[in-house]
Short mmCIF file of C-alpha atoms in Angstrom, two decimals:
data_model
loop_
_atom_site.label_atom_id
_atom_site.label_comp_id
_atom_site.label_asym_id
_atom_site.label_seq_id
_atom_site.Cartn_x
_atom_site.Cartn_y
_atom_site.Cartn_z
CA UNK A 77 -141.73 -53.62 2.68
CA UNK A 78 -142.39 -55.02 6.16
CA UNK A 79 -139.68 -53.98 8.59
CA UNK A 80 -138.95 -56.44 11.39
CA UNK A 81 -138.23 -55.17 14.90
CA UNK A 82 -134.64 -55.00 16.07
CA UNK A 83 -133.09 -58.09 17.62
CA UNK A 84 -135.58 -60.35 15.86
CA UNK A 85 -132.67 -62.59 14.99
CA UNK A 86 -132.40 -63.47 18.69
CA UNK A 87 -135.75 -65.28 18.68
CA UNK A 88 -134.32 -68.65 17.54
CA UNK A 89 -131.99 -68.56 20.53
CA UNK A 90 -135.02 -68.49 22.84
CA UNK A 91 -136.03 -71.90 21.54
CA UNK A 92 -132.60 -73.21 22.41
CA UNK A 93 -132.88 -71.78 25.91
CA UNK A 94 -136.26 -73.40 26.50
CA UNK A 95 -134.81 -76.81 25.74
CA UNK A 96 -131.33 -76.52 27.21
CA UNK A 97 -132.15 -78.73 30.18
CA UNK A 98 -133.36 -81.43 27.78
CA UNK A 99 -129.74 -81.99 26.70
CA UNK A 100 -129.49 -84.22 29.76
CA UNK A 101 -131.09 -86.95 27.63
CA UNK A 102 -127.87 -87.14 25.60
CA UNK A 103 -125.50 -86.63 28.53
CA UNK A 104 -127.06 -88.12 31.69
CA UNK A 105 -125.26 -89.39 34.77
CA UNK A 106 -126.96 -92.78 35.11
CA UNK A 107 -125.56 -95.78 33.24
CA UNK A 108 -128.90 -96.92 31.77
CA UNK A 109 -129.82 -93.40 30.62
CA UNK A 110 -126.34 -92.96 29.13
CA UNK A 111 -126.70 -96.16 27.09
CA UNK A 112 -130.08 -94.95 25.86
CA UNK A 113 -128.56 -91.61 24.90
CA UNK A 114 -125.81 -93.37 22.95
CA UNK A 115 -128.47 -95.40 21.15
CA UNK A 116 -130.22 -92.20 20.08
CA UNK A 117 -126.94 -90.76 18.75
CA UNK A 118 -126.02 -93.95 16.86
CA UNK A 119 -129.48 -94.34 15.33
CA UNK A 120 -129.56 -90.68 14.29
CA UNK A 121 -126.09 -90.90 12.72
CA UNK A 122 -127.04 -94.01 10.75
CA UNK A 123 -130.19 -92.37 9.42
CA UNK A 124 -128.29 -89.22 8.49
CA UNK A 125 -126.12 -91.34 6.19
CA UNK A 126 -129.15 -91.44 3.90
CA UNK A 127 -130.89 -88.19 4.77
CA UNK A 128 -127.93 -85.86 4.26
CA UNK A 129 -126.93 -87.20 0.80
CA UNK A 130 -130.57 -87.14 -0.35
CA UNK A 131 -131.00 -83.50 0.68
CA UNK A 132 -127.65 -82.53 -0.83
CA UNK A 133 -128.35 -84.31 -4.13
CA UNK A 134 -131.83 -82.79 -4.32
CA UNK A 135 -130.36 -79.30 -4.09
CA UNK A 136 -127.57 -80.23 -6.51
CA UNK A 137 -129.95 -81.62 -9.14
CA UNK A 138 -132.22 -78.59 -8.85
CA UNK A 139 -129.26 -76.31 -9.50
CA UNK A 140 -127.47 -78.51 -12.05
CA UNK A 141 -130.47 -79.21 -14.26
CA UNK A 142 -132.15 -75.84 -14.06
CA UNK A 143 -133.77 -74.56 -17.23
CA UNK A 144 -131.14 -71.87 -17.80
CA UNK A 145 -128.21 -74.33 -17.70
CA UNK A 146 -127.79 -75.27 -21.35
CA UNK A 147 -124.56 -77.18 -20.71
CA UNK A 148 -126.24 -79.91 -18.63
CA UNK A 149 -126.73 -83.16 -20.60
CA UNK A 150 -130.28 -83.79 -21.74
CA UNK A 151 -131.17 -87.49 -22.05
CA UNK A 152 -134.97 -87.91 -22.09
CA UNK A 153 -134.73 -91.60 -23.13
CA UNK A 154 -132.56 -92.67 -20.18
CA UNK A 155 -134.47 -94.91 -17.75
CA UNK A 156 -132.13 -97.33 -15.94
CA UNK A 157 -128.71 -97.66 -14.32
CA UNK A 158 -127.65 -100.80 -12.46
CA UNK A 159 -124.98 -98.89 -10.56
CA UNK A 160 -127.46 -96.30 -9.34
CA UNK A 161 -129.96 -99.00 -8.36
CA UNK A 162 -127.31 -100.72 -6.24
CA UNK A 163 -126.44 -97.46 -4.50
CA UNK A 164 -130.07 -96.37 -4.01
CA UNK A 165 -131.24 -99.70 -2.57
CA UNK A 166 -128.03 -101.20 -1.18
CA UNK A 167 -127.12 -98.29 1.10
CA UNK A 168 -130.49 -98.01 2.88
CA UNK A 169 -130.71 -101.80 3.13
CA UNK A 170 -127.38 -102.00 4.96
CA UNK A 171 -128.44 -99.17 7.27
CA UNK A 172 -131.74 -100.91 8.04
CA UNK A 173 -129.87 -104.13 8.85
CA UNK A 174 -127.52 -102.24 11.16
CA UNK A 175 -130.41 -100.43 12.87
CA UNK A 176 -132.31 -103.69 13.24
CA UNK A 177 -129.34 -105.46 14.85
CA UNK A 178 -128.67 -102.58 17.24
CA UNK A 179 -132.36 -102.29 18.14
CA UNK A 180 -132.63 -106.03 18.79
CA UNK A 181 -129.62 -106.04 21.10
CA UNK A 182 -130.48 -102.89 23.03
CA UNK A 183 -134.15 -103.83 23.37
CA UNK A 184 -133.04 -106.78 25.49
CA UNK A 185 -130.06 -105.26 27.29
CA UNK A 186 -131.99 -102.09 28.21
CA UNK A 187 -135.24 -103.83 29.10
CA UNK A 188 -136.56 -101.88 32.13
CA UNK A 189 -137.62 -105.18 33.78
CA UNK A 190 -134.15 -106.69 33.46
CA UNK A 191 -132.01 -106.56 36.63
CA UNK A 192 -128.77 -104.65 36.21
CA UNK A 193 -125.53 -106.55 35.70
CA UNK A 194 -123.28 -103.51 36.08
CA UNK A 195 -123.28 -100.08 37.66
CA UNK A 196 -121.05 -98.45 35.03
CA UNK A 197 -118.94 -99.50 32.02
CA UNK A 198 -116.38 -102.00 33.27
CA UNK A 199 -117.82 -101.96 36.81
CA UNK A 200 -119.91 -105.02 37.66
CA UNK A 201 -122.20 -104.95 40.67
CA UNK A 202 -120.12 -105.69 43.78
CA UNK A 203 -120.88 -108.94 45.55
CA UNK A 204 -123.36 -108.63 48.36
CA UNK A 205 -124.94 -105.42 47.09
CA UNK A 206 -128.72 -105.70 47.19
CA UNK A 207 -130.78 -103.41 44.92
CA UNK A 208 -132.70 -100.69 46.69
CA UNK A 209 -136.44 -101.23 46.25
CA UNK A 210 -138.64 -98.17 45.85
CA UNK A 211 -142.40 -98.45 45.45
CA UNK A 212 -143.78 -95.61 43.33
CA UNK A 213 -147.41 -94.49 43.19
CA UNK A 214 -148.61 -91.76 40.84
CA UNK A 215 -151.43 -89.72 42.37
CA UNK A 216 -153.44 -86.69 41.25
CA UNK A 217 -151.16 -84.71 40.96
CA UNK A 218 -148.17 -85.84 42.96
CA UNK A 219 -145.80 -88.75 43.45
CA UNK A 220 -145.59 -91.08 46.44
CA UNK A 221 -142.39 -93.02 47.11
CA UNK A 222 -142.37 -95.88 49.63
CA UNK A 223 -139.16 -97.48 50.89
CA UNK A 224 -140.25 -100.89 52.26
CA UNK A 225 -136.79 -101.86 53.54
CA UNK A 226 -136.31 -98.57 55.39
CA UNK A 227 -139.96 -98.27 56.44
CA UNK A 228 -140.30 -94.62 55.33
CA UNK A 229 -142.10 -92.76 52.57
CA UNK A 230 -142.01 -89.39 50.83
CA UNK A 231 -144.20 -87.23 48.64
CA UNK A 232 -142.55 -85.48 45.68
CA UNK A 233 -139.07 -86.32 46.97
CA UNK A 234 -136.85 -89.23 45.97
CA UNK A 235 -133.48 -90.07 47.51
CA UNK A 236 -131.09 -92.61 45.99
CA UNK A 237 -127.61 -93.84 46.93
CA UNK A 238 -124.97 -93.47 44.22
CA UNK A 239 -123.65 -96.62 42.49
CA UNK A 240 -126.32 -98.84 43.99
CA UNK A 241 -128.88 -100.51 41.71
CA UNK A 242 -132.44 -99.32 42.25
CA UNK A 243 -135.51 -101.41 41.50
CA UNK A 244 -138.66 -99.34 41.06
CA UNK A 245 -142.09 -100.97 41.38
CA UNK A 246 -144.67 -98.62 39.94
CA UNK A 247 -148.44 -98.32 39.93
CA UNK A 248 -151.09 -95.61 39.82
CA UNK A 249 -153.96 -94.70 42.08
CA UNK A 250 -156.24 -93.43 39.34
CA UNK A 251 -155.27 -92.66 35.74
CA UNK A 252 -152.32 -93.76 33.63
CA UNK A 253 -149.18 -91.70 34.08
CA UNK A 254 -145.49 -91.84 33.12
CA UNK A 255 -142.55 -91.82 35.53
CA UNK A 256 -139.51 -90.11 34.04
CA UNK A 257 -136.15 -89.12 35.52
CA UNK A 258 -133.92 -88.28 32.52
CA UNK A 259 -130.75 -88.71 34.59
CA UNK A 260 -131.62 -92.32 35.45
CA UNK A 261 -133.43 -94.07 32.61
CA UNK A 262 -136.23 -93.78 30.08
CA UNK A 263 -139.81 -93.21 31.11
CA UNK A 264 -142.04 -96.03 32.29
CA UNK A 265 -145.83 -95.95 32.50
CA UNK A 266 -147.86 -96.36 35.66
CA UNK A 267 -151.37 -97.82 35.48
CA UNK A 268 -154.00 -98.56 38.12
CA UNK A 269 -154.32 -102.21 39.17
CA UNK A 270 -151.10 -102.97 37.30
CA UNK A 271 -147.44 -102.96 38.27
CA UNK A 272 -144.54 -101.98 36.04
CA UNK A 273 -140.84 -102.18 36.85
CA UNK A 274 -137.77 -100.09 36.17
CA UNK A 275 -134.16 -100.92 37.03
CA UNK A 276 -131.70 -98.04 37.06
CA UNK A 277 -128.65 -96.62 38.83
CA UNK A 278 -127.32 -93.14 39.63
CA UNK A 279 -123.59 -92.85 39.04
CA UNK A 280 -122.99 -89.28 40.15
CA UNK A 281 -124.18 -87.32 43.19
CA UNK A 282 -126.41 -84.38 42.43
CA UNK A 283 -129.85 -82.83 42.50
CA UNK A 284 -132.04 -83.94 39.63
CA UNK A 285 -135.63 -83.46 38.55
CA UNK A 286 -138.25 -86.09 37.82
CA UNK A 287 -141.68 -85.49 36.36
CA UNK A 288 -144.71 -86.96 34.70
CA UNK A 289 -144.37 -87.45 30.96
CA UNK A 290 -148.03 -88.26 30.31
CA UNK A 291 -150.80 -85.67 30.52
CA UNK A 292 -153.16 -86.56 33.36
CA UNK A 293 -155.31 -83.52 34.03
CA UNK A 294 -155.31 -80.04 35.49
CA UNK A 295 -152.31 -80.38 37.82
CA UNK A 296 -150.09 -82.19 35.33
CA UNK A 297 -147.70 -79.24 34.82
CA UNK A 298 -146.67 -79.25 38.50
CA UNK A 299 -146.39 -83.02 38.85
CA UNK A 300 -142.65 -82.86 39.50
CA UNK A 301 -140.39 -84.19 42.21
CA UNK A 302 -136.85 -83.66 43.45
CA UNK A 303 -134.27 -86.45 43.16
CA UNK A 304 -131.34 -86.48 45.62
CA UNK A 305 -128.45 -88.70 44.56
CA UNK A 306 -125.96 -89.00 47.42
CA UNK A 307 -123.41 -91.42 48.83
CA UNK A 308 -124.51 -94.15 51.21
CA UNK A 309 -123.96 -91.95 54.25
CA UNK A 310 -126.04 -89.14 52.76
CA UNK A 311 -128.83 -91.56 51.90
CA UNK A 312 -128.86 -92.92 55.43
CA UNK A 313 -128.99 -89.36 56.78
CA UNK A 314 -132.05 -88.73 54.58
CA UNK A 315 -133.69 -91.90 55.92
CA UNK A 316 -133.00 -90.79 59.49
CA UNK A 317 -134.51 -87.41 58.68
CA UNK A 318 -137.64 -89.13 57.38
CA UNK A 319 -137.87 -91.30 60.49
CA UNK A 320 -137.73 -88.18 62.61
CA UNK A 321 -140.63 -86.59 60.73
CA UNK A 322 -143.11 -88.12 63.16
CA UNK A 323 -145.98 -88.56 60.68
CA UNK A 324 -147.20 -92.05 59.87
CA UNK A 325 -148.61 -92.99 56.48
CA UNK A 326 -151.51 -95.25 57.35
CA UNK A 327 -154.52 -96.12 55.22
CA UNK A 328 -156.62 -93.19 56.43
CA UNK A 329 -153.77 -90.77 55.75
CA UNK A 330 -153.28 -92.24 52.29
CA UNK A 331 -156.96 -91.89 51.40
CA UNK A 332 -156.69 -88.20 52.29
CA UNK A 333 -153.46 -87.88 50.30
CA UNK A 334 -155.05 -89.61 47.31
CA UNK A 335 -157.50 -86.76 46.76
CA UNK A 336 -156.53 -84.50 43.82
CA UNK A 337 -154.32 -81.56 44.74
CA UNK A 338 -151.98 -79.25 42.84
CA UNK A 339 -148.50 -77.93 43.74
CA UNK A 340 -148.21 -80.42 46.57
CA UNK A 341 -145.13 -79.65 48.74
CA UNK A 342 -142.55 -82.33 49.47
CA UNK A 343 -143.04 -84.13 52.77
CA UNK A 344 -141.67 -87.16 54.59
CA UNK A 345 -143.34 -89.96 56.55
CA UNK A 346 -141.64 -91.67 59.47
CA UNK A 347 -143.47 -94.98 59.05
CA UNK A 348 -145.70 -96.77 56.58
CA UNK A 349 -148.45 -99.28 57.23
CA UNK A 350 -147.33 -102.78 56.19
CA UNK A 351 -148.99 -103.87 52.98
CA UNK A 352 -150.05 -100.36 51.97
CA UNK A 353 -148.48 -100.59 48.52
CA UNK A 354 -150.13 -103.96 47.85
CA UNK A 355 -153.47 -102.47 48.92
CA UNK A 356 -152.92 -99.54 46.53
CA UNK A 357 -152.01 -101.93 43.73
CA UNK A 358 -155.12 -104.04 44.37
CA UNK A 359 -157.32 -100.95 44.87
CA UNK A 360 -158.49 -101.90 48.35
CA UNK A 361 -156.93 -99.33 50.67
CA UNK A 362 -160.48 -98.75 51.82
CA UNK A 363 -161.20 -101.97 53.80
CA UNK A 364 -164.80 -101.93 52.59
CA UNK A 365 -163.63 -102.74 49.05
CA UNK A 366 -162.68 -106.16 47.75
CA UNK A 367 -159.06 -106.43 46.62
CA UNK A 368 -158.39 -107.08 42.95
CA UNK A 369 -156.35 -110.23 43.64
CA UNK A 370 -159.23 -111.62 45.72
CA UNK A 371 -161.70 -110.84 42.95
CA UNK A 372 -159.45 -112.48 40.36
CA UNK A 373 -159.04 -115.53 42.59
CA UNK A 374 -162.82 -115.84 42.81
CA UNK A 375 -163.12 -115.55 39.03
CA UNK A 376 -160.35 -118.12 38.53
CA UNK A 377 -162.19 -120.52 40.82
CA UNK A 378 -165.37 -120.13 38.82
CA UNK A 379 -167.01 -117.29 40.67
CA UNK A 380 -169.13 -117.38 43.79
CA UNK A 381 -172.27 -119.48 43.61
CA UNK A 382 -175.58 -118.23 44.89
CA UNK A 383 -176.57 -121.44 46.66
CA UNK A 384 -179.84 -120.01 47.92
CA UNK A 385 -180.93 -119.42 44.34
CA UNK A 386 -179.64 -122.71 43.03
CA UNK A 387 -177.45 -121.02 40.42
CA UNK A 388 -174.24 -122.85 39.56
CA UNK A 389 -171.27 -120.53 39.37
CA UNK A 390 -169.89 -122.03 36.19
CA UNK A 391 -171.94 -123.61 33.44
CA UNK A 392 -171.56 -124.04 29.70
CA UNK A 393 -173.69 -121.63 27.74
CA UNK A 394 -176.71 -123.10 26.01
CA UNK A 395 -177.64 -119.97 24.09
CA UNK A 396 -176.21 -116.65 23.01
CA UNK A 397 -172.65 -117.92 22.43
CA UNK A 398 -172.03 -120.20 19.47
CA UNK A 399 -168.53 -121.00 20.74
CA UNK A 400 -170.00 -122.75 23.77
CA UNK A 401 -167.61 -121.17 26.22
CA UNK A 402 -168.41 -121.35 29.94
CA UNK A 403 -169.54 -118.28 31.80
CA UNK A 404 -169.03 -116.94 35.32
CA UNK A 405 -171.82 -115.37 37.33
CA UNK A 406 -171.35 -111.60 37.24
CA UNK A 407 -172.55 -110.94 40.81
CA UNK A 408 -170.33 -111.79 43.77
CA UNK A 409 -172.98 -111.37 46.48
CA UNK A 410 -176.43 -112.78 47.13
CA UNK A 411 -179.54 -111.26 48.67
CA UNK A 412 -181.66 -112.94 51.31
CA UNK A 413 -184.60 -113.30 48.98
CA UNK A 414 -184.42 -114.16 45.33
CA UNK A 415 -185.63 -111.45 43.02
CA UNK A 416 -187.78 -112.27 39.99
CA UNK A 417 -184.67 -111.93 37.81
CA UNK A 418 -182.57 -114.35 39.89
CA UNK A 419 -185.48 -116.82 40.07
CA UNK A 420 -185.68 -116.70 36.29
CA UNK A 421 -181.94 -117.28 35.98
CA UNK A 422 -182.13 -120.17 38.43
CA UNK A 423 -184.86 -121.88 36.43
CA UNK A 424 -182.93 -121.32 33.19
CA UNK A 425 -179.70 -122.72 34.71
CA UNK A 426 -181.49 -125.84 35.89
#
């Protein structure tokens, strides 16, 4: 017989230790995250109303109607019971209706794009309080936080005032990622050339941890950042500390920061170039590149026409598309001399 080593029974406890910090999902400090945690508990409890009885009855039937139990009734011709049908179908149906109603309500009330209407249960947002705007950029493999109102920025460090709504605007410099601070709210994805939003609030001062919840390459495991939740005075002290850092985040500095790096230390920037976040969002930090919003405006206007070639920028298709939809010229620049291909296209368009 195989003999297990001593203290083998302690191994299950190691799994509990590895996930102990994940209990913050069910007991966070932020109001939005707390509501989400309550939703998880309620949904789990409703589902257990079916799961627990099914498991218990399965074990009971296996024991009750075992082959050696001769006292159990044997009715091979039995095939229907209205009472059992009502219980089997009625109970789950009521639970599904309850889950559906709760999901519908919370999907709208906890919409990450929806501005907050309270900072805590029974505490509406005080009059005159403006949400703090933080622009978030996921890089390889680090996080950049820009405070447009304060004019400062930070890498892998996020400071928030307690009991003040925070409005995150998020994008990515390269690949899709996921911004997640369990103490504040659920995770929200970041994508290049797109902007997502997240509204949240921190209700208790403390030091928290945020991280990426979507695998994005070699440095993913260290893509973490510190979150400082303080009172208004502490937040202002952090802003003053950033302003004293002396380093400016301009476009050249950002292009250097954008390069992939692992285990990037936290750092502060005293100033940020105006419009840097919009340039990141539109993928034109490098001035030699056309911004996405400019390119989309050109497409919306019908594309640029190559007047020297006589090609109209927008014409109905006469072949290759049975739906007859119009097309936009794919190129947005013209050469001095028409190539054989462009001359052919010009003759076909005419």
